[in-house]
Tab-separated table of C-alpha atoms and ligand atoms in Angstrom:
chain	number	residue	atom	x	y	z
Z	839	MET	CA	67.228	78.484	120.519
Z	840	SER	CA	64.932	80.863	122.477
Z	841	ILE	CA	64.008	81.189	126.096
Z	842	LEU	CA	60.878	82.964	127.486
Z	843	ILE	CA	61.425	83.565	131.347
Z	844	LYS	CA	58.005	84.452	132.860
Z	845	ASN	CA	57.138	86.796	135.870
Z	846	GLY	CA	60.645	87.231	137.452
Z	847	ASN	CA	61.386	90.133	139.608
Z	848	ILE	CA	64.215	91.630	137.696
Z	849	ILE	CA	66.802	93.638	139.681
Z	850	THR	CA	69.366	95.654	137.957
Z	851	ALA	CA	71.724	98.216	139.664
Z	852	THR	CA	68.767	100.914	139.367
Z	853	ASP	CA	65.413	98.977	138.857
Z	854	ASN	CA	63.232	96.488	140.681
Z	855	TYR	CA	60.233	95.385	138.687
Z	856	VAL	CA	58.229	92.159	137.626
Z	857	ALA	CA	58.269	91.285	133.786
Z	858	ASP	CA	59.304	88.675	131.320
Z	859	ILE	CA	62.503	88.341	129.461
Z	860	PHE	CA	62.798	86.837	125.964
Z	861	ILE	CA	66.305	85.467	124.875
Z	862	GLU	CA	67.039	84.419	121.384
Z	863	GLY	CA	70.701	83.121	120.574
Z	864	GLU	CA	72.982	84.650	123.250
Z	865	THR	CA	71.357	87.801	123.956
Z	866	ILE	CA	68.188	89.378	125.424
Z	867	GLN	CA	65.658	90.496	122.886
Z	868	ALA	CA	62.870	91.844	124.745
Z	869	ILE	CA	61.524	92.762	128.205
Z	870	GLY	CA	57.960	93.350	129.140
Z	871	LYS	CA	54.832	92.752	130.936
Z	872	ASN	CA	52.952	89.532	129.626
Z	873	LEU	CA	55.050	89.020	126.630
Z	874	SER	CA	53.222	86.736	124.119
Z	875	ILE	CA	56.165	85.466	122.193
Z	876	LYS	CA	56.583	81.578	121.258
Z	877	ALA	CA	59.914	80.195	122.597
Z	878	ASP	CA	61.580	76.769	122.509
Z	879	THR	CA	61.715	76.915	126.310
Z	880	VAL	CA	59.594	78.714	128.986
Z	881	ILE	CA	60.833	79.133	132.613
Z	882	ASP	CA	58.282	80.214	135.241
Z	883	ALA	CA	60.286	82.636	137.568
Z	884	THR	CA	57.314	83.658	139.840
Z	885	GLY	CA	58.728	84.363	143.284
Z	886	LYS	CA	62.351	84.532	141.885
Z	887	LEU	CA	64.589	87.432	141.911
Z	888	ILE	CA	66.515	87.652	138.498
Z	889	PHE	CA	69.933	89.372	138.831
Z	890	PRO	CA	72.648	89.990	135.929
Z	891	GLY	CA	75.246	87.251	136.071
Z	892	GLY	CA	77.951	87.859	138.603
Z	893	ILE	CA	81.284	89.325	137.434
Z	894	ASP	CA	84.296	88.359	139.709
Z	895	PRO	CA	86.999	90.399	138.574
Z	896	HIS	CA	89.745	88.967	140.924
Z	897	VAL	CA	90.514	85.206	140.751
Z	898	HIS	CA	93.681	83.155	140.395
Z	899	LEU	CA	92.959	79.790	138.550
Z	900	ASP	CA	95.701	77.209	137.998
Z	901	MET	CA	98.202	79.923	139.066
Z	902	PRO	CA	101.936	79.359	139.827
Z	903	PHE	CA	102.406	80.765	143.247
Z	904	MET	CA	104.511	80.369	146.405
Z	905	GLY	CA	106.271	77.095	144.760
Z	906	THR	CA	102.823	75.427	143.853
Z	907	PHE	CA	99.759	76.001	141.793
Z	908	SER	CA	96.331	77.396	142.789
Z	909	SER	CA	94.075	74.162	142.887
Z	910	ASP	CA	91.173	75.018	140.523
Z	911	SER	CA	91.730	74.719	137.004
Z	912	TYR	CA	90.199	76.878	134.531
Z	913	GLU	CA	87.373	74.230	134.117
Z	914	THR	CA	86.820	73.435	137.782
Z	915	GLY	CA	87.177	77.210	138.801
Z	916	THR	CA	84.813	78.690	136.244
Z	917	ARG	CA	82.368	75.698	136.711
Z	918	ALA	CA	82.118	76.393	140.556
Z	919	ALA	CA	81.705	80.245	139.717
Z	920	LEU	CA	78.567	79.250	137.472
Z	921	TYR	CA	77.183	77.180	140.471
Z	922	GLY	CA	77.736	80.288	142.661
Z	923	GLY	CA	75.988	82.792	139.993
Z	924	THR	CA	79.256	84.183	138.645
Z	925	THR	CA	79.190	84.042	134.994
Z	926	MET	CA	82.340	85.735	134.030
Z	927	VAL	CA	85.695	86.017	136.010
Z	928	ILE	CA	88.803	88.000	135.462
Z	929	ASP	CA	91.911	86.111	135.977
Z	930	PHE	CA	95.502	87.397	136.407
Z	931	ILE	CA	98.416	86.789	133.932
Z	932	LEU	CA	101.751	87.156	135.756
Z	933	GLN	CA	104.558	88.328	133.675
Z	934	LYS	CA	108.033	86.696	134.568
Z	935	GLN	CA	110.676	89.194	135.609
Z	936	GLY	CA	113.270	89.194	132.646
Z	937	ASN	CA	110.472	87.893	130.147
Z	938	SER	CA	108.019	89.620	127.869
Z	939	LEU	CA	104.049	90.325	128.470
Z	940	GLN	CA	103.522	88.359	125.346
Z	941	ASP	CA	105.323	85.265	126.660
Z	942	ALA	CA	103.197	85.373	129.938
Z	943	LEU	CA	100.030	85.661	127.627
Z	944	LYS	CA	101.149	82.597	125.676
Z	945	GLU	CA	101.765	80.617	128.974
Z	946	TRP	CA	98.387	81.423	130.329
Z	947	LYS	CA	96.617	80.625	127.268
Z	948	SER	CA	98.207	77.308	127.151
Z	949	ARG	CA	96.233	76.583	130.584
Z	950	SER	CA	93.179	78.456	129.884
Z	951	ASP	CA	92.189	77.971	126.090
Z	952	ASN	CA	89.317	75.791	125.626
Z	953	ASN	CA	89.235	74.941	129.278
Z	954	CYS	CA	86.680	77.427	130.623
Z	955	VAL	CA	83.060	76.440	131.382
Z	956	GLY	CA	82.147	80.218	132.071
Z	957	ASP	CA	83.269	83.551	130.444
Z	958	TYR	CA	86.521	85.058	131.332
Z	959	SER	CA	89.066	87.610	130.688
Z	960	PHE	CA	92.557	88.552	132.055
Z	961	HIS	CA	94.345	91.423	133.706
Z	962	MET	CA	98.050	91.549	132.903
Z	963	ALA	CA	100.568	91.761	135.846
Z	964	VAL	CA	103.481	93.847	134.980
Z	965	THR	CA	106.182	92.454	137.242
Z	966	ASP	CA	109.245	94.028	135.090
Z	967	PHE	CA	108.455	97.326	133.721
Z	968	ASN	CA	111.373	98.222	131.272
Z	969	GLU	CA	111.660	99.864	127.727
Z	970	ASP	CA	110.762	96.606	126.056
Z	971	THR	CA	107.364	96.096	128.329
Z	972	LYS	CA	106.691	99.679	127.740
Z	973	LYS	CA	106.241	98.893	123.966
Z	974	GLU	CA	103.867	96.045	124.490
Z	975	ILE	CA	101.261	98.182	126.559
Z	976	LYS	CA	99.380	99.557	123.474
Z	977	HIS	CA	99.240	96.127	121.889
Z	978	PHE	CA	97.595	94.600	124.885
Z	979	ILE	CA	95.009	97.378	125.152
Z	980	GLU	CA	94.045	97.792	121.308
Z	981	GLU	CA	94.663	94.352	120.046
Z	982	GLU	CA	94.103	91.655	122.995
Z	983	GLY	CA	91.403	93.491	124.630
Z	984	ILE	CA	93.322	93.269	127.935
Z	985	THR	CA	92.915	96.922	129.338
Z	986	SER	CA	93.910	96.613	132.939
Z	987	PHE	CA	97.503	96.093	134.300
Z	988	LYS	CA	98.057	94.649	137.716
Z	989	THR	CA	100.851	95.858	139.819
Z	990	PHE	CA	102.261	94.526	143.054
Z	991	MET	CA	103.667	96.691	145.913
Z	992	ALA	CA	104.614	93.761	147.858
Z	993	TYR	CA	106.033	90.169	147.219
Z	994	LYS	CA	109.608	91.559	146.568
Z	995	GLY	CA	111.846	89.349	144.303
Z	996	ALA	CA	109.068	87.684	142.504
Z	997	LEU	CA	106.213	90.249	141.694
Z	998	MET	CA	106.909	93.657	143.110
Z	999	ILE	CA	107.674	96.767	141.083
Z	1000	ASP	CA	109.370	99.803	142.594
Z	1001	ASP	CA	107.812	103.264	142.494
Z	1002	ARG	CA	109.924	104.259	139.714
Z	1003	GLN	CA	108.503	101.581	137.557
Z	1004	MET	CA	105.117	102.312	138.730
Z	1005	ILE	CA	105.026	105.750	137.604
Z	1006	GLY	CA	106.542	104.746	134.155
Z	1007	LEU	CA	103.845	102.147	133.781
Z	1008	MET	CA	101.126	104.686	134.722
Z	1009	GLU	CA	102.181	107.147	132.352
Z	1010	GLU	CA	102.239	104.644	129.586
Z	1011	VAL	CA	98.800	102.915	130.274
Z	1012	LYS	CA	97.226	106.572	130.685
Z	1013	ILE	CA	98.370	107.394	127.019
Z	1014	HIS	CA	96.391	104.337	125.603
Z	1015	GLY	CA	93.301	104.361	127.829
Z	1016	GLY	CA	93.979	101.507	130.269
Z	1017	LEU	CA	93.648	101.081	133.929
Z	1018	ILE	CA	96.289	100.205	136.566
Z	1019	ASN	CA	95.263	97.541	139.369
Z	1020	VAL	CA	97.252	97.364	142.496
Z	1021	HIS	CA	97.909	95.197	145.522
Z	1022	ALA	CA	98.705	97.996	147.527
Z	1023	THR	CA	100.827	96.940	150.655
Z	1024	ASN	CA	104.398	98.058	151.586
Z	1025	GLY	CA	106.415	94.971	150.646
Z	1026	ASP	CA	109.451	96.150	152.355
Z	1027	MET	CA	107.927	96.785	155.630
Z	1028	ILE	CA	106.091	93.347	155.582
Z	1029	ASP	CA	109.375	91.504	154.671
Z	1030	TYR	CA	111.154	93.289	157.502
Z	1031	LEU	CA	108.182	92.175	159.930
Z	1032	ILE	CA	108.120	88.597	158.575
Z	1033	ALA	CA	111.962	88.327	159.295
Z	1034	LYS	CA	111.754	89.680	162.645
Z	1035	HIS	CA	108.921	87.317	163.716
Z	1036	LYS	CA	110.865	84.341	162.317
Z	1037	ASP	CA	114.107	85.391	164.191
Z	1038	GLU	CA	111.991	85.491	167.279
Z	1039	GLY	CA	110.656	81.916	166.694
Z	1040	LYS	CA	107.126	82.986	165.977
Z	1041	LEU	CA	106.180	80.928	163.285
Z	1042	SER	CA	102.311	80.134	163.581
Z	1043	PRO	CA	99.694	81.643	160.928
Z	1044	LEU	CA	98.938	84.413	163.692
Z	1045	TYR	CA	102.255	85.852	162.578
Z	1046	HIS	CA	101.296	86.148	158.952
Z	1047	TYR	CA	98.627	88.484	160.297
Z	1048	LEU	CA	100.903	90.284	162.591
Z	1049	SER	CA	103.436	90.915	159.828
Z	1050	GLN	CA	100.874	92.686	157.813
Z	1051	PRO	CA	99.543	95.377	160.124
Z	1052	GLU	CA	96.831	97.915	158.914
Z	1053	ILE	CA	99.525	100.681	158.380
Z	1054	THR	CA	101.341	98.652	155.734
Z	1055	GLU	CA	98.294	98.595	153.575
Z	1056	ALA	CA	97.130	102.265	154.468
Z	1057	GLU	CA	100.719	103.704	153.634
Z	1058	ALA	CA	100.811	101.870	150.263
Z	1059	SER	CA	97.369	102.708	149.368
Z	1060	GLU	CA	98.018	106.432	149.999
Z	1061	ARG	CA	101.322	106.289	148.019
Z	1062	PHE	CA	99.359	104.777	144.978
Z	1063	VAL	CA	96.685	107.298	144.987
Z	1064	ASP	CA	99.292	110.010	145.099
Z	1065	MET	CA	101.057	108.411	142.118
Z	1066	THR	CA	97.686	108.129	140.294
Z	1067	SER	CA	97.181	111.668	141.223
Z	1068	TYR	CA	100.569	112.851	139.698
Z	1069	THR	CA	100.203	110.871	136.594
Z	1070	GLY	CA	96.207	111.098	136.053
Z	1071	CYS	CA	96.189	107.653	135.397
Z	1072	PRO	CA	92.889	105.787	136.508
Z	1073	GLY	CA	93.732	103.347	139.450
Z	1074	TYR	CA	91.844	100.335	140.945
Z	1075	ILE	CA	92.848	99.101	144.373
Z	1076	VAL	CA	92.264	95.409	144.655
Z	1077	HIS	CA	91.260	93.589	147.758
Z	1078	LEU	CA	91.268	96.445	150.042
Z	1079	THR	CA	90.557	95.601	153.544
Z	1080	CYS	CA	90.838	98.383	156.180
Z	1081	GLU	CA	89.874	101.785	157.574
Z	1082	GLY	CA	93.359	103.301	157.060
Z	1083	ALA	CA	93.546	102.183	153.438
Z	1084	LEU	CA	89.896	103.424	152.514
Z	1085	ASN	CA	90.677	107.025	154.358
Z	1086	ALA	CA	93.618	107.195	151.708
Z	1087	VAL	CA	90.861	107.014	149.009
Z	1088	ARG	CA	88.534	109.208	150.897
Z	1089	ASN	CA	91.375	111.856	150.677
Z	1090	ALA	CA	91.770	111.139	147.060
Z	1091	THR	CA	88.127	111.702	146.201
Z	1092	LYS	CA	88.396	115.093	148.297
Z	1093	ARG	CA	90.693	116.290	145.432
Z	1094	ASN	CA	88.027	114.939	142.698
Z	1095	GLN	CA	90.511	111.882	141.856
Z	1096	LYS	CA	88.741	109.065	140.344
Z	1097	ILE	CA	90.244	105.923	142.061
Z	1098	PHE	CA	88.171	102.576	142.294
Z	1099	VAL	CA	88.207	100.294	145.117
Z	1100	GLU	CA	87.467	96.528	145.243
Z	1101	THR	CA	87.026	94.541	148.596
Z	1102	CYS	CA	86.497	90.904	148.818
Z	1103	ILE	CA	83.477	88.967	150.559
Z	1104	GLN	CA	85.958	87.478	153.229
Z	1105	TYR	CA	86.899	91.019	154.406
Z	1106	LEU	CA	83.404	92.047	154.984
Z	1107	ILE	CA	82.392	89.048	157.102
Z	1108	LEU	CA	85.351	87.292	158.520
Z	1109	ASP	CA	88.069	88.668	161.057
Z	1110	ALA	CA	91.438	87.995	162.492
Z	1111	SER	CA	90.177	85.913	165.409
Z	1112	LEU	CA	90.421	83.029	162.841
Z	1113	TYR	CA	94.219	83.318	163.122
Z	1114	GLU	CA	94.196	82.511	166.999
Z	1115	ASN	CA	93.428	78.880	166.070
Z	1116	ASN	CA	96.909	77.486	165.459
Z	1117	PHE	CA	97.340	75.958	162.106
Z	1118	GLU	CA	93.774	75.877	161.417
Z	1119	GLY	CA	94.104	79.640	160.691
Z	1120	SER	CA	96.146	78.862	157.813
Z	1121	LYS	CA	92.841	78.305	155.878
Z	1122	TRP	CA	92.678	82.067	155.868
Z	1123	VAL	CA	96.222	82.996	155.333
Z	1124	MET	CA	95.777	85.535	152.388
Z	1125	SER	CA	97.416	88.877	151.827
Z	1126	PRO	CA	96.257	91.297	153.059
Z	1127	PRO	CA	95.050	89.309	156.048
Z	1128	LEU	CA	91.557	89.356	157.437
Z	1129	ARG	CA	91.273	92.475	159.873
Z	1130	GLU	CA	89.131	93.671	162.786
Z	1131	LYS	CA	85.434	94.245	163.338
Z	1132	LYS	CA	85.830	97.982	162.895
Z	1133	ASP	CA	87.221	97.363	159.489
Z	1134	GLN	CA	84.247	95.487	158.543
Z	1135	ALA	CA	82.109	98.364	159.507
Z	1136	THR	CA	84.217	100.734	157.577
Z	1137	LEU	CA	83.932	98.488	154.567
Z	1138	TRP	CA	80.150	98.236	154.560
Z	1139	ALA	CA	79.967	101.984	154.955
Z	1140	GLY	CA	82.253	102.470	152.271
Z	1141	ILE	CA	80.162	100.253	149.833
Z	1142	ASN	CA	77.134	102.490	150.845
Z	1143	GLN	CA	79.136	105.649	150.311
Z	1144	GLY	CA	80.087	104.416	146.939
Z	1145	LEU	CA	83.776	104.555	147.832
Z	1146	VAL	CA	83.799	100.906	147.308
Z	1147	GLN	CA	82.474	99.773	143.933
Z	1148	VAL	CA	83.267	96.071	143.743
Z	1149	VAL	CA	82.946	92.952	145.954
Z	1150	ALA	CA	85.020	90.153	144.603
Z	1151	THR	CA	86.944	87.070	145.872
Z	1152	ASP	CA	90.402	86.935	145.325
Z	1153	HIS	CA	89.692	83.239	144.906
Z	1154	CYS	CA	92.941	81.681	145.141
Z	1155	PRO	CA	92.245	78.050	146.503
Z	1156	PHE	CA	94.841	75.692	147.992
Z	1157	MET	CA	94.472	72.021	149.132
Z	1158	TRP	CA	94.943	71.273	152.720
Z	1159	GLU	CA	98.209	69.400	151.629
Z	1160	GLN	CA	99.498	72.463	150.021
Z	1161	LYS	CA	98.716	74.735	152.997
Z	1162	LEU	CA	100.643	72.186	155.160
Z	1163	LEU	CA	103.828	73.434	153.063
Z	1164	GLY	CA	103.980	76.203	155.741
Z	1165	LYS	CA	103.163	73.942	158.976
Z	1166	ASP	CA	106.332	75.208	160.383
Z	1167	ASP	CA	106.691	78.396	158.913
Z	1168	PHE	CA	103.879	80.806	158.452
Z	1169	SER	CA	105.936	82.567	155.429
Z	1170	LYS	CA	105.769	79.244	153.242
Z	1171	ILE	CA	101.899	78.937	153.533
Z	1172	PRO	CA	100.571	79.433	150.134
Z	1173	ASN	CA	98.478	82.712	150.434
Z	1174	GLY	CA	94.790	82.638	149.405
Z	1175	HIS	CA	91.381	81.255	150.132
Z	1176	PRO	CA	88.523	79.768	148.080
Z	1177	ALA	CA	85.498	81.681	147.778
Z	1178	ILE	CA	84.628	82.005	143.985
Z	1179	GLU	CA	81.272	79.815	144.452
Z	1180	ASN	CA	80.316	81.597	147.724
Z	1181	ARG	CA	80.576	85.258	146.867
Z	1182	MET	CA	77.079	85.887	145.734
Z	1183	GLU	CA	75.024	83.829	148.127
Z	1184	LEU	CA	77.231	85.203	151.082
Z	1185	LEU	CA	76.687	88.715	150.050
Z	1186	PHE	CA	72.985	88.206	149.631
Z	1187	SER	CA	72.635	86.374	153.096
Z	1188	GLU	CA	75.060	88.548	155.062
Z	1189	GLY	CA	74.297	91.778	153.122
Z	1190	VAL	CA	70.861	92.165	151.863
Z	1191	VAL	CA	68.957	89.926	154.338
Z	1192	LYS	CA	70.667	91.555	157.207
Z	1193	ASN	CA	69.731	95.068	155.599
Z	1194	LYS	CA	73.404	96.149	155.350
Z	1195	ILE	CA	72.821	96.768	151.478
Z	1196	THR	CA	69.914	97.146	149.075
Z	1197	LEU	CA	69.051	94.634	146.262
Z	1198	ASN	CA	70.239	97.409	143.794
Z	1199	LYS	CA	73.481	97.777	145.587
Z	1200	PHE	CA	74.053	94.051	145.508
Z	1201	VAL	CA	73.795	93.987	141.783
Z	1202	GLU	CA	76.107	97.030	141.528
Z	1203	VAL	CA	78.837	95.672	143.516
Z	1204	THR	CA	78.672	91.920	142.089
Z	1205	SER	CA	78.347	92.741	138.558
Z	1206	THR	CA	77.443	96.276	137.063
Z	1207	ASN	CA	80.245	98.221	138.423
Z	1208	ALA	CA	82.974	95.752	137.303
Z	1209	ALA	CA	81.426	95.580	133.858
Z	1210	LYS	CA	81.814	99.351	133.685
Z	1211	ILE	CA	85.247	99.568	135.127
Z	1212	PHE	CA	86.557	97.021	133.033
Z	1213	GLY	CA	85.077	97.950	129.762
Z	1214	MET	CA	82.401	95.456	129.205
Z	1215	PHE	CA	79.178	97.485	129.972
Z	1216	PRO	CA	76.421	97.014	128.726
Z	1217	LYS	CA	77.135	93.736	127.031
Z	1218	LYS	CA	77.769	92.375	130.581
Z	1219	GLY	CA	76.711	93.574	133.927
Z	1220	THR	CA	72.849	94.241	133.450
Z	1221	ILE	CA	69.681	93.002	132.055
Z	1222	ALA	CA	68.814	95.054	129.134
Z	1223	VAL	CA	67.713	94.630	125.537
Z	1224	GLY	CA	71.019	93.821	123.638
Z	1225	SER	CA	72.929	92.519	126.423
Z	1226	ASP	CA	74.311	88.933	126.824
Z	1227	ALA	CA	71.606	86.917	128.394
Z	1228	ASP	CA	73.799	86.139	131.560
Z	1229	MET	CA	71.574	86.003	134.620
Z	1230	VAL	CA	70.661	84.247	137.840
Z	1231	LEU	CA	67.229	83.101	138.978
Z	1232	PHE	CA	67.554	83.564	142.598
Z	1233	ASP	CA	65.067	82.059	145.372
Z	1234	PRO	CA	65.206	84.403	148.252
Z	1235	ASN	CA	63.127	81.901	150.450
Z	1236	GLU	CA	65.319	78.900	150.384
Z	1237	HIS	CA	67.835	78.169	152.994
Z	1238	HIS	CA	70.985	76.025	152.804
Z	1239	THR	CA	74.278	75.202	154.444
Z	1240	LEU	CA	77.819	75.648	152.872
Z	1241	SER	CA	80.213	72.951	153.111
Z	1242	ALA	CA	83.211	71.508	151.410
Z	1243	SER	CA	81.270	68.198	150.930
Z	1244	THR	CA	78.905	69.698	148.669
Z	1245	HIS	CA	80.816	72.779	146.920
Z	1246	HIS	CA	82.311	72.350	143.436
Z	1247	MET	CA	85.476	74.131	143.996
Z	1248	ASN	CA	88.494	71.962	143.764
Z	1249	VAL	CA	89.569	72.368	147.197
Z	1250	ASP	CA	89.116	69.971	150.241
Z	1251	TYR	CA	87.946	72.535	152.850
Z	1252	SER	CA	85.640	75.447	152.868
Z	1253	GLY	CA	86.525	78.879	154.449
Z	1254	TYR	CA	82.659	78.804	155.362
Z	1255	GLU	CA	82.001	75.352	156.619
Z	1256	GLY	CA	78.506	75.301	158.143
Z	1257	TRP	CA	77.595	78.778	157.246
Z	1258	GLU	CA	73.764	79.089	157.083
Z	1259	ILE	CA	72.771	80.809	153.835
Z	1260	LYS	CA	69.407	82.444	153.369
Z	1261	GLY	CA	68.402	82.536	149.750
Z	1262	LYS	CA	69.638	80.164	146.973
Z	1263	ILE	CA	70.859	80.123	143.378
Z	1264	ASP	CA	68.155	78.282	141.438
Z	1265	THR	CA	69.283	78.719	137.707
Z	1266	VAL	CA	72.041	80.350	135.973
Z	1267	LEU	CA	72.088	81.500	132.421
Z	1268	LEU	CA	75.179	82.205	130.534
Z	1269	ARG	CA	74.730	83.803	126.860
Z	1270	GLY	CA	71.328	82.408	126.446
Z	1271	LYS	CA	72.078	79.017	127.468
Z	1272	VAL	CA	70.940	77.443	130.900
Z	1273	ALA	CA	74.156	76.691	132.532
Z	1274	ILE	CA	73.024	75.664	136.001
Z	1275	ASP	CA	69.856	74.216	136.854
Z	1276	ASN	CA	68.592	72.043	139.644
Z	1277	ASN	CA	72.194	71.846	140.998
Z	1278	LYS	CA	73.432	70.383	137.751
Z	1279	CYS	CA	75.845	72.185	135.344
Z	1280	LEU	CA	74.594	71.792	131.729
Z	1281	VAL	CA	77.392	73.374	129.850
Z	1282	GLU	CA	80.713	71.923	128.957
Z	1283	LYS	CA	84.202	73.070	129.246
Z	1284	GLY	CA	85.065	75.239	126.258
Z	1285	TYR	CA	81.627	76.825	126.330
Z	1286	GLY	CA	83.195	79.918	128.266
Z	1287	LYS	CA	84.478	82.663	125.850
Z	1288	PHE	CA	87.193	84.906	126.275
Z	1289	VAL	CA	85.744	88.296	126.467
Z	1290	LYS	CA	87.821	91.201	124.831
Z	1291	ARG	CA	87.359	94.380	126.788
Z	1292	ASN	CA	87.309	97.897	125.813
Z	1293	LYS	CA	89.253	100.803	127.012
Z	1294	VAL	CA	88.395	102.024	130.576
Z	1295	ASP	CA	85.020	103.281	131.066
Z	1296	GLN	CA	84.588	105.820	133.664
Z	1297	ILE	CA	80.832	106.138	133.660
Z	1298	ILE	CA	80.373	105.211	137.314
D	461	URP	O1	96.526	85.686	149.394
D	461	URP	C1	96.269	86.235	148.302
D	461	URP	N1	95.639	87.358	148.042
D	461	URP	N2	96.602	85.420	147.303
D	461	URP	C2	96.548	85.778	145.825
D	461	URP	C3	97.792	86.571	145.416
D	461	URP	C4	97.186	88.000	145.645
D	461	URP	O2	97.958	88.851	146.384
D	461	URP	O3	96.136	88.551	145.344
D	462	ZN	ZN1	97.138	90.519	145.994
D	463	ZN	ZN1	94.869	88.282	144.169
């Protein structure tokens, strides 16, 4: 099967030009002006922007968490991602403390194998680093193509590791060419504040926010970058939200340290005032919580300064009924919010249209940088001859409104109900197939492939 896309405005992390794209099989075969190649299908992209397919490197699908499971399966989650222009996601496997990494991989594969509509990969969350776990690291990097290892500095008792384990893991991961991801918040401090608020009878979602002040994230981020400085292991801070934490990274870059930073769309455009609305605020109970307007300004600036390389979602949806598990106690509200389908359009509308970022920066932070950091470039993350034909045809002139009644995520509310979006995803291609067209999904579950990743690529 071949496809010729005519006259689209191709945007990559560095370029902006009008040309034709010829696709045969799963990859891009030619790009040029007025290509005269016969194709099975011709798509007229006049007036459309063409972006590389989005990569969301932080999602939680069908994940056991806080006594329940996130509500999107691999099928519904990757399909919703495609509707939103994201052709590939990286999900998290969670090691069970006391069990091996291989056991965890097996469990996650039992839910994901043959169920994905879009492409996917995994990070491996190491929650119990010991002599046995240490022996598994090389195999994951070299054989499984899972080259990034997630660590939690919070969620004590289930996911958190201590600094001793962190240093040991960093040393091993560095030897084999991998990367450490971190949820950088001070778990002990947060647990203290949660207990304090509960003792005082302060039980509403607002106290979720007040139990995780900025300092808990700034302190842990500083500690993490110091540990990566000491071990020389590349580090990637997930869902960074605030000025204090970004300043820790700024300091690290002063000593020439390579440290990567991800923020999420919600931290750029929503703020903590949403917690003032009683239990309604539980829709945005996530960790870290939403912050202040001044933090949004810091994050937008951080993107433009090159300190923040990735805008992800931390998509971790829960149905309203699941959120109600915490109606009398904020600490029991499952943490997470849905955004996998909304990330690209929200960032375009709130970022590009409002002149906060350029089109090239948009592509960098939604696709190219994640492909580079996580060892998939240039197969993924760009529009170039030889790359996978993953792309989004985007109409910058259409407007629409976000709503739970029209989204495709398996969750019965939207964190962005009624938001007016400028620009709209029109057509999405995944490995040479039209996956989304005219608001219809044309690929089935099982089409999504597991992408084996290479060792860490630091060419950013
Ligand atoms: O609230 C969140 N972020 N839920 C998912 C788990 C995590 O910490 O990323
Ligand atoms: Zn986290
Ligand atoms: Zn997460």
